[in-house]
Short mmCIF file of C-alpha atoms in Angstrom, two decimals:
data_model
loop_
_atom_site.label_atom_id
_atom_site.label_comp_id
_atom_site.label_asym_id
_atom_site.label_seq_id
_atom_site.Cartn_x
_atom_site.Cartn_y
_atom_site.Cartn_z
CA MET A 234 -15.24 21.79 14.16
CA ASN A 235 -15.97 23.15 17.07
CA ILE A 236 -17.58 26.61 17.74
CA VAL A 237 -14.68 27.95 19.01
CA SER A 238 -13.02 27.11 15.92
CA CYS A 239 -15.62 28.23 13.81
CA VAL A 240 -15.64 31.49 15.08
CA ARG A 241 -11.93 31.71 15.26
CA LYS A 242 -11.82 30.85 11.42
CA THR A 243 -15.43 33.74 10.64
CA LEU A 244 -12.93 36.64 12.85
CA LEU A 245 -9.52 35.63 10.33
CA HIS A 246 -11.52 35.55 7.16
CA ALA A 247 -13.23 39.09 8.14
CA VAL A 248 -10.48 39.96 8.48
CA VAL A 249 -8.51 39.51 5.49
CA ALA A 250 -11.57 41.24 3.49
CA ALA A 251 -10.99 44.14 5.45
CA ILE A 252 -7.03 43.61 4.75
CA LEU A 253 -7.84 43.45 0.95
CA MET A 254 -11.32 46.30 0.91
CA LEU A 255 -8.71 48.64 3.15
CA THR A 256 -5.92 47.72 0.51
CA ALA A 257 -8.06 48.20 -2.31
CA ALA A 258 -9.28 51.33 -1.39
CA LEU A 259 -5.27 53.24 -0.35
CA SER A 260 -4.89 51.93 -4.54
CA LEU A 261 -7.98 54.29 -5.33
CA PHE A 262 -6.54 57.00 -3.26
CA ALA A 263 -3.38 57.49 -4.44
CA GLY A 264 -3.84 57.39 -8.42
CA GLY A 265 -4.67 53.74 -8.59
CA ALA A 266 -6.93 54.24 -12.22
CA THR A 267 -3.33 53.60 -13.35
CA GLU A 268 -3.19 49.76 -10.85
CA LEU A 269 -6.67 49.04 -11.96
CA GLN A 270 -5.84 49.41 -15.44
CA SER A 271 -2.60 47.35 -15.27
CA SER A 272 -4.36 44.83 -12.49
CA THR A 273 -6.85 44.27 -15.56
CA ALA A 274 -4.51 43.36 -17.67
CA GLU A 275 -2.03 41.43 -16.49
CA MET A 276 -5.80 39.52 -15.44
CA GLN A 277 -6.03 39.52 -19.52
CA ALA A 278 -2.63 38.11 -19.59
CA ALA A 279 -3.28 35.20 -17.23
CA THR A 280 -3.58 31.38 -18.42
CA PRO A 281 -6.56 29.29 -17.64
CA ILE A 282 -6.03 26.41 -16.27
CA THR A 283 -8.60 23.11 -15.70
CA ASP A 284 -8.01 21.92 -12.64
CA LEU A 285 -8.24 18.74 -11.58
CA ALA A 286 -11.39 19.38 -9.73
CA GLY A 287 -13.02 20.68 -12.90
CA ARG A 288 -12.00 23.99 -12.57
CA VAL A 289 -11.16 26.46 -15.22
CA VAL A 290 -8.32 28.76 -12.98
CA ASN A 291 -6.58 31.94 -14.05
CA VAL A 292 -3.16 31.66 -13.50
CA LYS A 293 -0.40 34.66 -15.11
CA LEU A 294 3.01 32.19 -16.60
CA PRO A 295 5.24 30.73 -15.30
CA ALA A 296 4.90 31.09 -11.40
CA GLU A 297 7.34 32.96 -10.38
CA ARG A 298 5.63 32.69 -6.11
CA ILE A 299 4.40 29.33 -5.10
CA VAL A 300 3.01 27.87 -2.28
CA LEU A 301 2.20 24.39 -2.08
CA ALA A 302 -0.69 23.87 0.38
CA SER A 303 0.97 19.91 0.91
CA SER A 304 4.86 20.38 1.00
CA ARG A 305 4.27 16.61 0.05
CA HIS A 306 3.84 17.62 -3.58
CA LEU A 307 7.50 17.95 -2.97
CA HIS A 308 8.37 14.91 -4.95
CA GLU A 309 6.34 16.01 -7.89
CA PHE A 310 7.44 19.64 -8.31
CA ALA A 311 11.34 18.94 -8.31
CA ALA A 312 10.65 15.98 -10.30
CA VAL A 313 9.17 18.88 -13.42
CA GLY A 314 10.58 22.00 -11.56
CA GLY A 315 14.64 20.36 -11.65
CA ALA A 316 17.07 21.53 -8.19
CA GLU A 317 15.57 25.72 -9.77
CA VAL A 318 12.40 25.12 -8.43
CA PHE A 319 13.09 26.06 -4.66
CA ASP A 320 13.56 29.27 -5.80
CA ARG A 321 9.61 29.51 -6.71
CA ILE A 322 8.60 27.79 -3.81
CA CYS A 323 8.11 30.71 -1.43
CA GLY A 324 5.91 28.71 1.08
CA TRP A 325 4.17 25.26 2.04
CA GLY A 326 2.82 23.08 4.54
CA SER A 327 3.87 21.75 7.32
CA ASP A 328 3.23 17.92 6.19
CA LEU A 329 7.11 17.03 4.88
CA LYS A 330 8.46 18.04 8.34
CA LEU A 331 5.51 15.56 10.04
CA TYR A 332 4.78 12.74 7.80
CA ASP A 333 8.13 12.71 5.38
CA MET A 334 10.91 13.14 7.65
CA ASP A 335 12.94 10.53 5.72
CA THR A 336 12.35 12.96 2.19
CA TYR A 337 12.99 16.47 4.36
CA ARG A 338 16.35 14.73 5.91
CA THR A 339 17.28 14.39 2.09
CA TYR A 340 16.40 17.27 0.27
CA LYS A 341 17.44 19.70 2.84
CA GLU A 342 21.33 17.32 2.77
CA ALA A 343 21.48 18.78 -1.27
CA PHE A 344 18.87 22.39 -0.81
CA PRO A 345 20.24 23.61 2.69
CA GLN A 346 17.21 26.77 1.29
CA ILE A 347 14.75 24.92 1.97
CA ASP A 348 14.66 25.49 6.04
CA GLU A 349 13.88 29.13 4.66
CA ILE A 350 10.86 28.32 2.70
CA ARG A 351 8.30 29.58 5.10
CA ASP A 352 5.72 27.62 6.83
CA ILE A 353 2.42 28.32 6.03
CA GLY A 354 0.58 25.07 8.61
CA TYR A 355 -1.50 22.35 7.43
CA HIS A 356 -5.21 22.35 6.52
CA TYR A 357 -5.30 18.73 8.43
CA LYS A 358 -4.03 19.61 11.40
CA GLY A 359 -5.81 22.72 11.66
CA THR A 360 -2.88 24.90 11.63
CA PHE A 361 -3.61 26.32 8.17
CA SER A 362 -2.41 29.83 7.80
CA LEU A 363 -4.75 32.41 4.89
CA GLU A 364 -2.37 35.42 6.82
CA THR A 365 0.54 33.96 6.73
CA VAL A 366 -0.17 32.87 1.90
CA VAL A 367 -1.66 36.45 1.56
CA GLY A 368 0.97 37.99 3.22
CA LEU A 369 3.58 35.89 0.45
CA ALA A 370 2.11 37.08 -2.83
CA PRO A 371 2.48 34.36 -4.01
CA ASP A 372 0.97 33.77 -7.94
CA VAL A 373 -0.61 30.67 -7.43
CA VAL A 374 -1.64 27.93 -4.11
CA VAL A 375 -1.34 24.23 -5.40
CA PHE A 376 -3.82 21.91 -2.67
CA PRO A 377 -4.58 18.95 -2.76
CA LEU A 378 -7.42 17.44 -3.95
CA TRP A 379 -8.25 15.76 -0.89
CA LEU A 380 -8.32 19.20 0.70
CA GLN A 381 -11.84 19.63 -0.89
CA SER A 382 -13.94 17.90 1.41
CA GLN A 383 -12.12 19.88 4.17
CA ASP A 384 -15.20 22.11 6.25
CA GLY A 385 -13.89 25.70 5.81
CA ILE A 386 -11.75 25.35 2.13
CA ASP A 387 -14.68 27.52 0.14
CA ALA A 388 -14.40 30.19 2.95
CA ASP A 389 -10.39 30.30 2.07
CA ILE A 390 -10.18 30.33 -1.54
CA GLU A 391 -13.07 33.44 -2.08
CA SER A 392 -10.23 35.05 0.44
CA LEU A 393 -7.83 34.41 -2.35
CA ALA A 394 -9.56 35.43 -4.34
CA GLN A 395 -10.37 38.08 -3.45
CA ALA A 396 -6.53 39.38 -2.59
CA GLY A 397 -5.81 38.16 -6.67
CA ILE A 398 -4.33 34.65 -5.55
CA PRO A 399 -5.82 31.63 -8.15
CA VAL A 400 -6.13 27.99 -6.16
CA VAL A 401 -5.05 25.02 -8.15
CA TYR A 402 -6.22 21.58 -7.23
CA ILE A 403 -3.66 18.20 -8.02
CA ASP A 404 -4.15 14.40 -7.25
CA TYR A 405 -2.03 11.77 -6.58
CA TYR A 406 -3.95 10.44 -3.69
CA ILE A 407 -7.38 10.02 -4.15
CA ASP A 408 -7.39 8.12 -7.36
CA PRO A 409 -3.64 7.74 -7.58
CA PHE A 410 -3.08 6.31 -11.15
CA LYS A 411 -5.36 8.35 -13.14
CA HIS A 412 -4.48 11.36 -11.85
CA PRO A 413 -0.97 11.46 -11.39
CA VAL A 414 -0.32 11.96 -15.59
CA PRO A 415 -3.22 15.17 -15.86
CA SER A 416 -1.32 16.57 -12.60
CA THR A 417 1.99 16.49 -13.45
CA LEU A 418 0.81 18.53 -16.47
CA ILE A 419 -0.17 21.18 -14.98
CA ILE A 420 2.52 21.62 -12.75
CA GLY A 421 4.64 21.91 -16.20
CA GLN A 422 2.08 24.89 -17.43
CA LEU A 423 2.74 25.86 -13.68
CA LEU A 424 6.33 26.08 -13.58
CA GLY A 425 6.40 27.17 -17.45
CA LYS A 426 8.03 23.70 -18.46
CA GLN A 427 6.01 21.29 -20.58
CA GLU A 428 7.97 19.22 -21.84
CA ARG A 429 10.03 18.45 -19.09
CA ALA A 430 6.45 17.42 -17.77
CA LYS A 431 5.60 16.01 -21.05
CA GLU A 432 8.70 13.93 -20.54
CA ILE A 433 7.80 12.44 -17.20
CA THR A 434 4.38 11.21 -18.21
CA ASP A 435 5.64 9.89 -21.32
CA TYR A 436 8.13 7.43 -19.06
CA TYR A 437 5.55 6.83 -16.09
CA GLU A 438 2.55 5.70 -18.85
CA HIS A 439 5.18 3.51 -20.74
CA GLN A 440 6.22 1.28 -17.39
CA ILE A 441 2.95 1.71 -16.24
CA GLN A 442 1.90 -0.52 -20.09
CA VAL A 443 4.28 -2.93 -18.56
CA VAL A 444 2.17 -4.52 -16.49
CA THR A 445 -1.19 -3.29 -17.72
CA ASP A 446 -0.64 -4.33 -21.18
CA ARG A 447 0.85 -8.31 -20.18
CA LEU A 448 -1.75 -8.80 -17.33
CA ASN A 449 -4.49 -8.04 -20.72
CA GLU A 450 -2.17 -9.84 -22.99
CA SER A 451 -2.01 -13.26 -20.80
CA GLU A 452 -4.19 -16.04 -18.97
CA VAL A 453 -2.90 -15.72 -15.01
CA ARG A 454 -4.23 -17.30 -12.46
CA ASN A 455 -5.80 -15.86 -9.21
CA VAL A 456 -3.36 -14.91 -6.67
CA THR A 457 -4.83 -13.57 -3.74
CA ALA A 458 -2.74 -11.27 -1.67
CA TYR A 459 -2.99 -9.27 2.07
CA ILE A 460 -1.13 -5.53 2.97
CA GLU A 461 -0.94 -3.74 5.64
CA SER A 462 0.89 -0.42 6.38
CA GLY A 463 3.79 -1.39 8.38
CA SER A 464 3.67 1.58 10.92
CA LYS A 465 2.47 0.30 14.26
CA GLY A 466 5.24 -2.43 13.70
CA SER A 467 4.59 -6.30 14.02
CA SER A 468 3.93 -6.24 17.57
CA GLU A 469 0.15 -4.70 16.32
CA TYR A 470 -1.85 -5.75 13.49
CA GLY A 471 -2.08 -2.01 10.92
CA ASN A 472 -4.32 -0.73 8.81
CA THR A 473 -4.84 -2.81 5.88
CA TYR A 474 -6.20 -0.97 2.74
CA SER A 475 -9.69 -2.01 0.45
CA SER A 476 -9.17 -1.74 -3.18
CA THR A 477 -10.71 1.13 -2.67
CA GLN A 478 -7.57 2.92 -0.99
CA GLY A 479 -4.38 3.09 -2.72
CA LEU A 480 -2.29 0.79 -1.04
CA GLY A 481 -4.98 -1.57 -1.37
CA ALA A 482 -5.60 -0.65 -5.26
CA LEU A 483 -1.86 -1.66 -5.91
CA ILE A 484 -2.89 -4.93 -6.03
CA ALA A 485 -5.68 -5.36 -7.69
CA THR A 486 -3.62 -3.29 -10.50
CA GLY A 487 -0.29 -5.48 -10.05
CA GLY A 488 -2.92 -8.63 -11.05
CA GLY A 489 -3.92 -9.96 -7.89
CA THR A 490 -7.43 -10.30 -5.65
CA ASN A 491 -7.57 -8.12 -2.13
CA ILE A 492 -8.53 -10.72 0.76
CA ALA A 493 -10.02 -7.31 2.30
CA ASP A 494 -12.46 -6.20 -0.16
CA GLY A 495 -16.19 -6.80 1.05
CA ILE A 496 -14.39 -7.20 4.62
CA ILE A 497 -12.38 -3.27 5.39
CA GLN A 498 -14.25 -1.24 3.60
CA ASN A 499 -12.04 1.36 3.06
CA THR A 500 -9.02 1.32 5.86
CA GLY A 501 -8.69 -0.70 9.01
CA PRO A 502 -6.85 -3.02 11.25
CA ILE A 503 -8.09 -6.62 9.66
CA ASN A 504 -9.32 -9.73 12.26
CA PRO A 505 -6.25 -11.68 12.62
CA GLU A 506 -8.38 -14.64 12.32
CA TYR A 507 -10.04 -14.17 8.81
CA LEU A 508 -6.55 -13.27 8.23
CA LEU A 509 -5.05 -16.83 8.63
CA GLU A 510 -8.40 -18.48 7.16
CA ALA A 511 -8.20 -16.80 4.05
CA ASP A 512 -4.19 -17.36 3.63
CA PRO A 513 -3.25 -15.17 1.33
CA ASP A 514 -0.47 -16.27 -1.48
CA ALA A 515 1.51 -13.17 -1.02
CA ILE A 516 2.09 -10.58 2.13
CA ILE A 517 3.13 -7.16 1.75
CA ILE A 518 4.30 -5.06 4.93
CA SER A 519 4.29 -1.35 3.45
CA GLY A 520 7.41 0.53 4.73
CA SER A 521 8.39 3.99 6.14
CA TYR A 522 9.79 6.39 8.57
CA TRP A 523 7.77 6.43 11.69
CA PRO A 524 10.27 7.22 14.15
CA ALA A 525 7.77 6.84 16.97
CA ASN A 526 8.15 2.87 16.52
CA GLU A 527 11.10 1.24 16.24
CA THR A 528 9.88 -1.45 15.40
CA SER A 529 8.01 0.16 12.94
CA MET A 530 9.16 -0.86 8.42
CA ARG A 531 11.61 1.18 7.48
CA LEU A 532 12.00 1.82 4.16
CA GLY A 533 12.74 4.89 1.91
CA TYR A 534 15.88 7.03 1.22
CA HIS A 535 17.73 7.10 4.18
CA ALA A 536 16.96 2.76 5.19
CA GLU A 537 19.81 -0.04 4.83
CA GLU A 538 18.63 -3.15 3.64
CA ALA A 539 19.91 -5.56 6.45
CA SER A 540 18.27 -4.03 9.47
CA SER A 541 14.83 -3.50 6.97
CA ARG A 542 14.89 -7.17 6.37
CA VAL A 543 15.32 -8.03 10.11
CA LEU A 544 12.29 -5.41 10.81
CA LEU A 545 10.31 -7.20 7.52
CA GLU A 546 10.93 -10.79 8.98
CA ASN A 547 9.50 -9.43 12.34
CA PHE A 548 6.28 -9.81 11.11
CA THR A 549 6.51 -13.42 10.35
CA HIS A 550 6.76 -14.21 13.82
CA ARG A 551 3.19 -13.57 14.68
CA GLU A 552 1.42 -15.80 16.49
CA GLY A 553 -0.34 -18.01 13.93
CA TRP A 554 1.68 -17.09 10.86
CA GLU A 555 3.84 -20.26 10.64
CA PHE A 556 0.66 -21.54 9.71
CA LEU A 557 0.44 -19.29 6.54
CA LYS A 558 1.60 -20.72 3.29
CA ALA A 559 3.06 -17.45 2.17
CA VAL A 560 5.60 -17.20 5.31
CA GLN A 561 6.57 -20.88 4.42
CA ASN A 562 7.05 -19.86 0.65
CA LYS A 563 8.62 -16.58 1.47
CA ARG A 564 6.10 -14.55 -0.20
CA VAL A 565 6.29 -11.69 2.54
CA TYR A 566 7.64 -8.15 0.98
CA GLY A 567 8.26 -4.58 2.17
CA LEU A 568 7.24 -2.25 -0.31
CA PHE A 569 7.44 2.05 0.39
CA HIS A 570 4.18 3.41 1.77
CA GLY A 571 4.09 6.39 -0.55
CA PHE A 572 4.27 4.47 -3.25
CA SER A 573 0.87 4.42 -3.59
CA PHE A 574 0.47 8.18 -3.93
CA ARG A 575 3.23 9.97 -5.90
CA ILE A 576 4.04 10.04 -8.85
CA TYR A 577 6.79 7.59 -9.26
CA ASN A 578 4.37 5.01 -7.86
CA PHE A 579 4.93 3.26 -11.20
CA ALA A 580 7.56 1.19 -9.18
CA GLY A 581 5.05 -0.13 -6.51
CA ILE A 582 3.06 -1.20 -9.12
CA GLN A 583 5.66 -3.35 -10.89
CA ALA A 584 6.64 -4.25 -7.51
CA VAL A 585 3.50 -5.98 -6.68
CA ALA A 586 2.89 -7.14 -10.61
CA CYS A 587 6.57 -8.55 -10.02
CA TRP A 588 5.82 -10.55 -6.47
CA LEU A 589 2.39 -12.13 -7.38
CA HIS A 590 3.38 -13.03 -11.33
CA PRO A 591 7.03 -13.64 -11.63
CA GLU A 592 7.18 -16.16 -14.35
CA LEU A 593 5.27 -13.23 -16.37
CA PHE A 594 7.66 -10.19 -15.13
CA ALA A 595 11.01 -11.82 -14.72
CA ASP A 596 12.80 -9.27 -17.00
CA VAL A 597 11.70 -6.28 -14.66
CA ASP A 598 13.29 -4.37 -12.45
CA PRO A 599 11.17 -2.17 -10.15
CA ALA A 600 14.27 -1.10 -8.48
CA GLU A 601 15.99 -0.54 -11.06
CA ASN A 602 13.37 1.33 -12.73
CA PHE A 603 12.99 3.16 -10.06
CA ARG A 604 16.17 4.43 -9.86
CA GLU A 605 16.50 5.28 -13.56
CA PHE A 606 13.17 7.52 -12.77
CA HIS A 607 15.68 9.38 -10.01
CA GLU A 608 18.66 9.29 -12.22
CA ARG A 609 16.83 10.71 -14.78
CA PHE A 610 14.19 13.45 -13.13
CA MET A 611 15.15 13.87 -9.65
CA PRO A 612 17.37 16.75 -7.99
CA VAL A 613 18.69 14.62 -5.58
CA PRO A 614 20.14 11.07 -5.47
CA TYR A 615 18.66 7.42 -5.92
CA SER A 616 19.73 6.11 -2.61
CA GLY A 617 18.30 3.40 0.44
CA VAL A 618 15.80 1.06 0.16
CA TRP A 619 12.28 0.88 -0.89
CA MET A 620 11.21 -3.24 -1.73
CA LEU A 621 12.55 -6.09 -0.80
CA GLY A 622 11.24 -9.38 -0.30
CA LEU A 623 12.12 -12.57 1.89
CA ASP A 624 13.44 -14.16 -0.74
CA ASP A 625 15.32 -12.13 -1.85
#
């Protein structure tokens, strides 16, 4: 962060603090003793929540006005809250439009009012507006756990606390296989829909156990796999991921060996020569909606199977790939990029397990289970293509 940005942020916090002090002073001047007693009573009525950062936060529940620092948490809030959740979200980050327009389009078709939700900017882009959030007077602000590592977050939380606005951390990204359950239960608390949240987490855990129990009980042979983000298309190698990252961890969770482990620390493009030498049993290309590159792998609500299959096959035409056994055996697959950091990542885990161990999971249908999840829990209908293989 440069000096100018630091100065601006310091001034912003000072302005917010001054506004809060002035507001408090005016309240007391206007006979604020009664209001102070009311405020104290409200704090006493608040419910303590332990968030994913291990912080105990007092929140007045159920929260009627909610700000999502990451609008991509719409997936989880919509699952727990249903259609009425849009009456609760008064502000959100700009990341849904920036990075997940496919989802934004899908929800706007069903709920046009989402365009009225106030944009508060986005921390990762340096556009987060503390003043806008305070002006919305939310009951709670929900932060993604990865924000803890961003500069200025503690100061933002302190400023919000001075305004009487609690911050709660949830996580579907840093630890995408352990944190979805407690995070979803927290959302249930915030929305006053604990039973619904528990129903979702029970379904989630059952679907995960379909994979883990069989792998633990079976002696499966070692299967190697390579996974790559298809955002750059077939002409340029996109990032691959070690097992410390969500997409890379899908391989290990699905019962395979990630060829990037020991070669890629976290994420980065693979050396093509190393890939050809490693010659993995299976190749997985992640897809989403990346309109900047028309050859990128396309998956999601608005994807069409025929065109997605052509895009996937284009990757097999890379130099030297005709010699890879995964290509020769048609064990090349496309998987939705978001399956590594969403409440429904069980579908991604099942898909990988089915591709790596087809005999063991012959009776498991990940796409159908994902469809069922939509029918039971999501306020928008299932559509599009989320996973496919050249051997389908």
